[in-house]
Short mmCIF file of C-alpha atoms and ligand atoms in Angstrom, two decimals:
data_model
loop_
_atom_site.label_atom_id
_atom_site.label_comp_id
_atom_site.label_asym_id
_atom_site.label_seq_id
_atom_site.Cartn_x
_atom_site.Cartn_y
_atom_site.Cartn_z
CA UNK H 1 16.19 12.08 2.77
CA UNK H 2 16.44 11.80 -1.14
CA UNK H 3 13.16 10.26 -2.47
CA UNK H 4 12.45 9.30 -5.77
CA UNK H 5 9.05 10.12 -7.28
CA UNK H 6 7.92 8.18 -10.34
CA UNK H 7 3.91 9.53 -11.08
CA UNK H 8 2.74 6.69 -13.30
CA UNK H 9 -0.40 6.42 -14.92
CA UNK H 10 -3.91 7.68 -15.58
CA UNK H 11 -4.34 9.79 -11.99
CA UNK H 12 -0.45 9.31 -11.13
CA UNK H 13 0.92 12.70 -12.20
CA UNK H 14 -2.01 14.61 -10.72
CA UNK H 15 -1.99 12.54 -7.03
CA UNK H 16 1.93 12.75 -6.90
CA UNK H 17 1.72 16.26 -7.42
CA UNK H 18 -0.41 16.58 -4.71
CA UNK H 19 1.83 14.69 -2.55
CA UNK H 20 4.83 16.65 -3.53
CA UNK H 21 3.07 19.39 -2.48
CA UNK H 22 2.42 18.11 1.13
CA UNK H 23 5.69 16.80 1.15
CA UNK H 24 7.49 20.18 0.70
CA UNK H 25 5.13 21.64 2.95
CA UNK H 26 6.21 18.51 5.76
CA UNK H 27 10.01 19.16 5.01
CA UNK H 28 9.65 22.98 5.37
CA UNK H 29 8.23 22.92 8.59
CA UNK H 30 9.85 19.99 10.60
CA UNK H 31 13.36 21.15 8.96
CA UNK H 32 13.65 17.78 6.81
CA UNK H 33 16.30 18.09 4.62
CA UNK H 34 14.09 16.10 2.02
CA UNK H 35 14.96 15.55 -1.94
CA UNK H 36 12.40 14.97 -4.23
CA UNK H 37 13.88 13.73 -7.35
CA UNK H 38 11.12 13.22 -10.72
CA UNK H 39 11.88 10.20 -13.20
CA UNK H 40 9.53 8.67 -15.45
CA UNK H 41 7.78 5.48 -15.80
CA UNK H 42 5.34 3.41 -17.35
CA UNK H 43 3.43 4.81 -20.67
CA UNK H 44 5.73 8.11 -20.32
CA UNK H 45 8.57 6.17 -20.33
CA UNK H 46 7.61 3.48 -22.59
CA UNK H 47 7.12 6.75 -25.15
CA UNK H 48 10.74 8.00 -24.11
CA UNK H 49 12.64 5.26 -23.65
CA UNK H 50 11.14 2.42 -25.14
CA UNK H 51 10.47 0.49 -21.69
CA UNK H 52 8.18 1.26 -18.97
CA UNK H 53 11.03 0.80 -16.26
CA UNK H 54 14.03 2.60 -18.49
CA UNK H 55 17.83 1.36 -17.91
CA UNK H 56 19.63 2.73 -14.60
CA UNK H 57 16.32 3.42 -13.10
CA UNK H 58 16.80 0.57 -10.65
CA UNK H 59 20.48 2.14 -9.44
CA UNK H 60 18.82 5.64 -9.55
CA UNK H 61 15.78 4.02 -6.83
CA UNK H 62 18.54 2.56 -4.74
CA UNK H 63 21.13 4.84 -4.40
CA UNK H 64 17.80 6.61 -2.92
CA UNK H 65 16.33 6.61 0.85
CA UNK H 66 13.03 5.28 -0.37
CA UNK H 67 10.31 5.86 -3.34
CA UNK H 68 7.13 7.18 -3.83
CA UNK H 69 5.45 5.32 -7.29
CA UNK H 70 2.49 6.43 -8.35
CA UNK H 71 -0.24 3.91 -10.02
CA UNK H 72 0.70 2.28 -13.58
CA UNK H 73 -1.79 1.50 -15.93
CA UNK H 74 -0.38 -2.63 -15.36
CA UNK H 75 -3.04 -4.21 -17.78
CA UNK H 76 -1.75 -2.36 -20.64
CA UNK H 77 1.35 -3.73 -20.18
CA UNK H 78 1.26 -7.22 -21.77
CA UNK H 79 5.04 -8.22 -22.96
CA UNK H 80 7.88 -7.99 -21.22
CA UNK H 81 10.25 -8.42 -23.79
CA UNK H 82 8.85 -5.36 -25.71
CA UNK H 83 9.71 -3.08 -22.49
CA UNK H 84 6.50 -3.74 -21.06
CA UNK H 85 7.29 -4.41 -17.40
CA UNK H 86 5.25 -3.80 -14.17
CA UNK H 87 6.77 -1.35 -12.77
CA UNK H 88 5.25 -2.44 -9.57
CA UNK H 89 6.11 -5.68 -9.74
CA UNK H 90 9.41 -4.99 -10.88
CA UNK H 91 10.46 -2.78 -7.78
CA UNK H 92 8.51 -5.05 -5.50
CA UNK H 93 10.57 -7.87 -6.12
CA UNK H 94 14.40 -5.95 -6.88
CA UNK H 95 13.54 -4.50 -3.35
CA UNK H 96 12.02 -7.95 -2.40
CA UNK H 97 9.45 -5.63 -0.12
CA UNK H 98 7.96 -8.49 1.00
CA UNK H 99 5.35 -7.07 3.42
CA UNK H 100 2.52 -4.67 1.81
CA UNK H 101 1.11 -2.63 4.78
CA UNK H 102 -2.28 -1.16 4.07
CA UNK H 103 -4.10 0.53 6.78
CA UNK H 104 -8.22 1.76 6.08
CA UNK H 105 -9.87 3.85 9.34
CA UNK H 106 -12.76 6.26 8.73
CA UNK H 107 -12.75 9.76 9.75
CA UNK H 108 -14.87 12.47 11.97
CA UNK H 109 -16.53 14.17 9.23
CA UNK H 110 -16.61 11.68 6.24
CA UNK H 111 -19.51 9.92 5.82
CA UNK H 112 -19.44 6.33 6.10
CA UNK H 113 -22.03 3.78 6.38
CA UNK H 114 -20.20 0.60 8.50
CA UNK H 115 -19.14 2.88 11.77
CA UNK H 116 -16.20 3.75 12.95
CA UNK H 117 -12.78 1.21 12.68
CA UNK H 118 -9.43 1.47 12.51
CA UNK H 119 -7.17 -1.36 11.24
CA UNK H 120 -4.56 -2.79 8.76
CA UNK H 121 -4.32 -5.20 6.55
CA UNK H 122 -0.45 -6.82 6.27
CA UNK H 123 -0.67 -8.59 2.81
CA UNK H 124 2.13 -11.03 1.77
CA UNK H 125 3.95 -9.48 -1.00
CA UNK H 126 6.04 -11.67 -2.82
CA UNK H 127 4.57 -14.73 -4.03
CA UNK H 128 1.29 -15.95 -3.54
CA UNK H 129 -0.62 -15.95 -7.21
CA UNK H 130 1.57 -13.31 -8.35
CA UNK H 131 2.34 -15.19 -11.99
CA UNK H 132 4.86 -12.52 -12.70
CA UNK H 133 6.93 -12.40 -9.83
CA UNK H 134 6.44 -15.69 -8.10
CA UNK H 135 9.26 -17.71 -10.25
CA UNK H 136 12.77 -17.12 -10.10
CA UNK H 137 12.94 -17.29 -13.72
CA UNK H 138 9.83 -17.36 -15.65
CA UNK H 139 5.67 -17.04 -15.49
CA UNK H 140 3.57 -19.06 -13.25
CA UNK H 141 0.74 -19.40 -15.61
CA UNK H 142 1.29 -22.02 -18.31
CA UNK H 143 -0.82 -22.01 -21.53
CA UNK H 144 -1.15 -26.03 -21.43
CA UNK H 145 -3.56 -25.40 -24.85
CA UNK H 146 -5.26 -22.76 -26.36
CA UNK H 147 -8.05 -23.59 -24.47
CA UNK H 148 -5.96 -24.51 -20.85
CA UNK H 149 -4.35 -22.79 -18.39
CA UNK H 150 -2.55 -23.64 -15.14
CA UNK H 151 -1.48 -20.89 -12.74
CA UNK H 152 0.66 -21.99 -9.72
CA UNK H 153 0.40 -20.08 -6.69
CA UNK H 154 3.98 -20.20 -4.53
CA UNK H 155 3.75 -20.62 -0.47
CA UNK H 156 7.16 -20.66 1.23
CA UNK H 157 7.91 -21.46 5.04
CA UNK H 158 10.28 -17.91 4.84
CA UNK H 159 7.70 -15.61 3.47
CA UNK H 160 5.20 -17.07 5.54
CA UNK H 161 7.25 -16.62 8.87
CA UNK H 162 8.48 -13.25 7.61
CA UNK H 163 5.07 -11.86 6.92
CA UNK H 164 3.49 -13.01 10.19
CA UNK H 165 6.21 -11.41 12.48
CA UNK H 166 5.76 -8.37 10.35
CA UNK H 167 2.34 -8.53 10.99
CA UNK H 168 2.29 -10.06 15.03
CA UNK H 169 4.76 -6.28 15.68
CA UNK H 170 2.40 -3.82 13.87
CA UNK H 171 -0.77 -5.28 15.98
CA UNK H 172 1.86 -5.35 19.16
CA UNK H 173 2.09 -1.39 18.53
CA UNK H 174 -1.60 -1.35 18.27
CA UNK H 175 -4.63 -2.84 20.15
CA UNK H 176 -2.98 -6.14 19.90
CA UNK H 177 -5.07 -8.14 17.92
CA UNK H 178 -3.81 -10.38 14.99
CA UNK H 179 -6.47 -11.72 12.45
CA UNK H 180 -5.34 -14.13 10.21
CA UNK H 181 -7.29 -14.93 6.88
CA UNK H 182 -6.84 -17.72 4.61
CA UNK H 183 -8.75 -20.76 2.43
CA UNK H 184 -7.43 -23.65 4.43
CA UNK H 185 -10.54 -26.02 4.16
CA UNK H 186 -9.36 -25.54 -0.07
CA UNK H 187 -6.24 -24.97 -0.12
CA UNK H 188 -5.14 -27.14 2.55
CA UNK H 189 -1.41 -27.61 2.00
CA UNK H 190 -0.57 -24.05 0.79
CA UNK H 191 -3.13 -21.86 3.21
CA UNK H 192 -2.58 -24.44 6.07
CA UNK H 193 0.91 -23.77 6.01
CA UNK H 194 0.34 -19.92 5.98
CA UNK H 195 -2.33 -20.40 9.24
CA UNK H 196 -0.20 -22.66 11.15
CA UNK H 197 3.14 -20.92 10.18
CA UNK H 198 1.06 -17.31 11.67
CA UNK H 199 0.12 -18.87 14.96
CA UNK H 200 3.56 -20.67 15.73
CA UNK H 201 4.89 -16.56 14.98
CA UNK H 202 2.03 -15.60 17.23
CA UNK H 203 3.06 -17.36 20.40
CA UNK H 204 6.39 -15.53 20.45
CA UNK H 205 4.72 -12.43 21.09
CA UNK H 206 2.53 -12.03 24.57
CA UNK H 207 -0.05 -10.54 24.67
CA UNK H 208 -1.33 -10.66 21.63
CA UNK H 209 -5.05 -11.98 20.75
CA UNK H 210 -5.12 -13.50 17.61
CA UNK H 211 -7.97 -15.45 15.68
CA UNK H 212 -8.83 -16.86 11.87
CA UNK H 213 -11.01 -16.38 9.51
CA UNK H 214 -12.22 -18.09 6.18
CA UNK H 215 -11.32 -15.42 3.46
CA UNK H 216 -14.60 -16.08 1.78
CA UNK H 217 -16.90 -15.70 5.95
CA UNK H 218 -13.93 -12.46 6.11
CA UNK H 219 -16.09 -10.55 3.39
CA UNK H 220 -19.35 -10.69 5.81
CA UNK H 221 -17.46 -10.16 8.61
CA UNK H 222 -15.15 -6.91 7.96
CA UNK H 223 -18.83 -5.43 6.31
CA UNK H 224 -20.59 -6.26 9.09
CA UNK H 225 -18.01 -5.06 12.38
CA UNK H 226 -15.45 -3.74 10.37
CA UNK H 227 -14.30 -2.70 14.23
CA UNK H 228 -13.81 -6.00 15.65
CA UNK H 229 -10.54 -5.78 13.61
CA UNK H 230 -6.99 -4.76 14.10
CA UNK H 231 -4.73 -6.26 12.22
CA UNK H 232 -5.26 -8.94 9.68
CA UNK H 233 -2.40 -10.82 7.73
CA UNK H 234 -3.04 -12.69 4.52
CA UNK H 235 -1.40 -13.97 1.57
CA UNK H 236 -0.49 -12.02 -1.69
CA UNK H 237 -3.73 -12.14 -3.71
CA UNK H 238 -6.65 -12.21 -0.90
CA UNK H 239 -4.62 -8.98 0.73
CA UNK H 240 -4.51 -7.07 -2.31
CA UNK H 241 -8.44 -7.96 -2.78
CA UNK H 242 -9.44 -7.08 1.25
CA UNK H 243 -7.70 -4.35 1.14
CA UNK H 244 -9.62 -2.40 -1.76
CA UNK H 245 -12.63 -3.49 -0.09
CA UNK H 246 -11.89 -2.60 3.64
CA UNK H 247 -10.84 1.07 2.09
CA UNK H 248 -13.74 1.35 0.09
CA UNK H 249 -15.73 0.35 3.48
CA UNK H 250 -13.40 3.90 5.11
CA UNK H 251 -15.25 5.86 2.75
CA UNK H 252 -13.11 5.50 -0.84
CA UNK H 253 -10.50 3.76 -2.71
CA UNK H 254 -9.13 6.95 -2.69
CA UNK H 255 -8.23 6.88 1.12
CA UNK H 256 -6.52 3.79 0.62
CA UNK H 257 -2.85 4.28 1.59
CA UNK H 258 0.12 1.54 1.53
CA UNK H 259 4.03 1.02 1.95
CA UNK H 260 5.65 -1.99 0.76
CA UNK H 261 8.74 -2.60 3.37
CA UNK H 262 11.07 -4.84 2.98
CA UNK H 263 14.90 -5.61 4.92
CA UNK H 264 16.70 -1.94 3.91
CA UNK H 265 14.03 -0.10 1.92
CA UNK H 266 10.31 1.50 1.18
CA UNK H 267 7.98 1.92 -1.27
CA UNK H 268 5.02 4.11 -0.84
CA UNK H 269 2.28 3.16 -3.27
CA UNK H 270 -1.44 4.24 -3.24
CA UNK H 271 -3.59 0.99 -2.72
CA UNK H 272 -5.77 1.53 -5.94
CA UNK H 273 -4.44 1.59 -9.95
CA UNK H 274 -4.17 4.35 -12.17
CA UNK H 275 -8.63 5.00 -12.77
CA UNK H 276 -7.98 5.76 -16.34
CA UNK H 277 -12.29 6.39 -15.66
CA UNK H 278 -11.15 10.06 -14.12
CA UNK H 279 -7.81 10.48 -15.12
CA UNK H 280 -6.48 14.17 -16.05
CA UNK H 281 -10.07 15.85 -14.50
CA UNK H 282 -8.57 16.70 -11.14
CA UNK H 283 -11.50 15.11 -9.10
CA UNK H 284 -9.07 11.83 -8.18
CA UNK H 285 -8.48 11.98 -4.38
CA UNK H 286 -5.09 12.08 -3.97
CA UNK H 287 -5.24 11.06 -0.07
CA UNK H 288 -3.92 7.77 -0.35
CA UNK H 289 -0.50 8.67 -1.94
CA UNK H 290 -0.52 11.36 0.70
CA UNK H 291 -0.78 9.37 3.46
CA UNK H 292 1.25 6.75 1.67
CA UNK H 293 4.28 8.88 1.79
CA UNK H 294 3.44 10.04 5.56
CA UNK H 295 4.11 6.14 6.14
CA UNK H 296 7.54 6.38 4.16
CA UNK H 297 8.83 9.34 6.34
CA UNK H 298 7.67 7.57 9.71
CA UNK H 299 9.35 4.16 8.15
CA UNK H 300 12.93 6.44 7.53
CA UNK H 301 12.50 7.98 10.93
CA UNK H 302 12.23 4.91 12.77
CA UNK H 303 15.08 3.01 10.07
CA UNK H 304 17.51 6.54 11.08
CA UNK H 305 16.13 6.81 14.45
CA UNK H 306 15.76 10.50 13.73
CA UNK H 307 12.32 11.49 15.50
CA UNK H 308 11.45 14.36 13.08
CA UNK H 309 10.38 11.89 10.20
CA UNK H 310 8.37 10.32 12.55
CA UNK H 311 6.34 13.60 13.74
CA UNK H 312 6.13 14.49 9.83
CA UNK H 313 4.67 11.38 9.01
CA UNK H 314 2.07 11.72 11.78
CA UNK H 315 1.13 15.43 11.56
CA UNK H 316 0.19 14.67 7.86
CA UNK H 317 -2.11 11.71 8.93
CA UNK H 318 -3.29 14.87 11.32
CA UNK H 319 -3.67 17.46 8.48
CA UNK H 320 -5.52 14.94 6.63
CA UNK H 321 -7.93 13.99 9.53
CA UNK H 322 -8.08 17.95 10.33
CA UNK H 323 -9.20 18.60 6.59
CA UNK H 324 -11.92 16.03 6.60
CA UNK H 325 -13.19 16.83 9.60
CA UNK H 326 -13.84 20.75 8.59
CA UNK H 327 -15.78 18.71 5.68
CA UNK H 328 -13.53 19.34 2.89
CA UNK H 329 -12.96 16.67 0.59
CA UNK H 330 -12.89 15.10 -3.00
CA UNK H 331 -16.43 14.40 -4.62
CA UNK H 332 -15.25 10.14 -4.00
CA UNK H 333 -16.21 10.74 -0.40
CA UNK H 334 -18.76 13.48 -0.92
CA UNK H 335 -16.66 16.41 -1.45
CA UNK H 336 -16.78 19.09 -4.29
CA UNK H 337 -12.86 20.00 -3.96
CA UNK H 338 -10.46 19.06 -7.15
CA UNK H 339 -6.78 16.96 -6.46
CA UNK H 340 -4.73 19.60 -6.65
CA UNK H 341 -7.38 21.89 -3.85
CA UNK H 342 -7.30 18.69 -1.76
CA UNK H 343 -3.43 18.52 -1.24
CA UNK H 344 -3.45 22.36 -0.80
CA UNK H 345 -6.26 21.88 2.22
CA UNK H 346 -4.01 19.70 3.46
CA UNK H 347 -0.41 21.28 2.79
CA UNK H 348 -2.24 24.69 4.42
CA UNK H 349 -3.36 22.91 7.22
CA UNK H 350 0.21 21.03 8.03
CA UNK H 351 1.69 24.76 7.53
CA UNK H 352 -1.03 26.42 9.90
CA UNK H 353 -0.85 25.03 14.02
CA UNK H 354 -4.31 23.69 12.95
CA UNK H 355 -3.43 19.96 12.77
CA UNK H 356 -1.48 20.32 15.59
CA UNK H 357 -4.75 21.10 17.27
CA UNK H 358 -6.95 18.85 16.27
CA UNK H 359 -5.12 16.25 16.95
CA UNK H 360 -4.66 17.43 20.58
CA UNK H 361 -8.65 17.57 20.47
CA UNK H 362 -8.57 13.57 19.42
P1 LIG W 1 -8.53 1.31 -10.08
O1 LIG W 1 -8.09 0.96 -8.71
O2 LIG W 1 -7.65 2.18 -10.89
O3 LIG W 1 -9.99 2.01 -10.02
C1 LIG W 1 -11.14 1.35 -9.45
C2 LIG W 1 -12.23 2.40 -9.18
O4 LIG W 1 -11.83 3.23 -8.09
C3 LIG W 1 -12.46 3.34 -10.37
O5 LIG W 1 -13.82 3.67 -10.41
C4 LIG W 1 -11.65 4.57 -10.03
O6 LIG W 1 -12.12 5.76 -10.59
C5 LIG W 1 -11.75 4.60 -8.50
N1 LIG W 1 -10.56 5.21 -7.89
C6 LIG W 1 -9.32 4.66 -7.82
N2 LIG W 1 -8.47 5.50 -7.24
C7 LIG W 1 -9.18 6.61 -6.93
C8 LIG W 1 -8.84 7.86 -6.31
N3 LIG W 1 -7.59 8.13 -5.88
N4 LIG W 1 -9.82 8.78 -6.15
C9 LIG W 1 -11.08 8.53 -6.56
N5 LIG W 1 -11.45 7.36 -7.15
C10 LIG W 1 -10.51 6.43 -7.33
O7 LIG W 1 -8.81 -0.07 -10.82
P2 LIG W 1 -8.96 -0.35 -12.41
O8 LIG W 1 -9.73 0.75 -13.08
O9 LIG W 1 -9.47 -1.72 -12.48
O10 LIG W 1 -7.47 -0.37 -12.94
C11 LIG W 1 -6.92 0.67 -13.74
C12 LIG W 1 -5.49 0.32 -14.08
O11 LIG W 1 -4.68 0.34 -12.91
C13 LIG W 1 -5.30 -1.06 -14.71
O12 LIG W 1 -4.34 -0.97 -15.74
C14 LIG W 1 -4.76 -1.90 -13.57
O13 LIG W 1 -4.00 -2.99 -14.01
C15 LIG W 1 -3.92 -0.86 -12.87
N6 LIG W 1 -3.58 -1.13 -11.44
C16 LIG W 1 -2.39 -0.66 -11.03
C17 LIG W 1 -2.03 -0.80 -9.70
C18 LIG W 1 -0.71 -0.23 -9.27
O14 LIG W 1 -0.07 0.49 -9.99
N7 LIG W 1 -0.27 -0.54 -8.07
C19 LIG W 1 -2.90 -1.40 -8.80
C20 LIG W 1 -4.14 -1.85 -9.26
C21 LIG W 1 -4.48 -1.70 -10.59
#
């Protein structure tokens, strides 16, 4: 598996580090013949090559068997035709990885103040609100006047049946419960598409229990029984939004990991941006690119049906749990230990038969 590794911004280079570290570590020890190949992007690249996403970068990433892209510093980049592209955006949409999977669970051993849950949030990841990747051609958001500005949100019938079976097979894997948020009393032609698109979806699959909630009640709710959820599917913008609060609610940002799938390829992708606030101090937590990748190598297993991936992936999401639980951590969740410690905890652990174990003592 050849993987391309682009570090990003602020906390990037020190969090993909730490993942390349674990990742090694995963490939030496379940005999994955795994490539980790370094390019740059964003402000490195902007410096270099004069645009944040350089030429060729796109056939580099897709020759590849998936990528890992650490955060960008996206509100510094402000004009595309000066080289200042999301890089996020950019391989979000050449990929068109439509669905942005973004689990939060606490663990044994973190504190956390909500109880104990376990769930994911499946956020649309194509159109939505997303001015800069919502068009064909083009912006969404129109400066009508200096002082006026319209910003169309896009809701198709194929992202919107796409999404929800994306969404109705994770929670069929799972404890089979489908939670779909949305703003349909508002926005009653776009959201009530989405809702009544996500239920038709829903009866094809058996089984599974699914209910709706009002994205503005869905704040109260996952604060108040975060457990009561599964998995919830949403649209582009009130995804991205739940889903730094509902891993904030597991204890950090920092925990939050995500993959954005689409058809024939993977992005792993911590949930948060590049926290320019603690960049280059080593005291990020670089969890959620760690367990971000553990989600790419279980994706390629399942894509190659080669089983090995699949155990990699999950005996990282182990080493992690084992590391927290022996009360290790970053100083986000209460922890005194650095980045780089944090992915060697972790990388030691996945090395050692001690993961092994406590996951058989789950
Ligand atoms: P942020 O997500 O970077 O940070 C929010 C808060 O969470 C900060 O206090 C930060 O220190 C903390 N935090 C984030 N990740 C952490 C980690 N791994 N460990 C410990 N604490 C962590 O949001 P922001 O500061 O508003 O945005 C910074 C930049 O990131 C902006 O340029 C923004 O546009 C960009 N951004 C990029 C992405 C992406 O690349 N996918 C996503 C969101 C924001």
């Amino acid at each position: 598996m050849r993987i391309v590794v682009l570090p990003g911004d602020g906390i990037g280079p020190e969090i993909t580090a730490a993942t390349s570290n674990v990742l090694r570590v995963a490939a030496a020890r379940f005999d994955l013949k795994l490539q980790l190949e370094e390019h740059a992007v964003g402000h490195a690249s902007l410096e270099q090559f004069g645009t944040t996403v350089r030429p060729g970068l796109l056939e580099i990433v897709r020759s590849a068997d998936g990528l890992i892209l650490g955060p960008t510093a996206t509100a510094d980049f402000k004009d595309e035709h000066s080289g200042e592209v999301n890089p996020s955006k950019y391989f979000r949409k050449s990929f068109d990885l439509f669905a942005n999977l973004r689990p939060a669970k606490t663990y044994p051993g973190l504190r956390n103040r909500f109880g104990a849950f376990d769930l994911v949030v499946v956020r649309e990841n194509t159109e939505g609100f997303y001015a800069d990747r919502n068009m064909e051609q083009g912006n969404s958001e129109l400066l009508v006047t200096p002082d006026v500005v319209i910003s169309l949100r896009r809701i198709t019938r194929h992202c919107c049946e796409r999404i929800a079976h994306a969404a109705c097979k994770l929670a069929m894997n799972r404890r089979r419960h489908l939670t779909i948020v949305h703003k349909s009393n508002v926005l009653k032609l776009g959201d009530g598409m989405f809702l009544d698109i996500c239920r038709e979806v829903a009866r094809g699959y058996p089984g599974l229990a699914v209910d709706d909630i009002l994205v503005d009640a869905m704040m109260a709710h996952v604060v108040r029984r975060p457990d009561r959820f599964d998995v919830i599917v949403a649209t582009n913008m009130f995804g991205d939004i739940l889903s730094d609060l509902t891993a904030e609610l597991s204890g950090s940002l920092g925990l939050g990991g995500s993959l954005n799938v689409g058809a024939d390829f993977a992005m792993a992708q911590a949930a948060h941006g590049s926290a320019p606030d603690i960049a280059g101090r080593d005291v990020a937590n670089p969890t959620s690119l760690i367990l971000s990748a553990a989600l790419l190598l279980a994706w390629h297993g399942e894509r190659r049906g080669d089983a090995r991936y699949a155990a990699a992936g999950r005996a990282i999401e182990d080493a992690v749990a084992a590391v927290m639980r022996e009360g290790r951590a970053t100083r986000d969740v209460g922890g005194d230990l650095g980045t780089a410690a944090m992915g060697q905890a972790i990388a030691e652990i996945l090395q050692s038969d001690r993961a092994s174990a406590a996951a058989a003592a789950r």
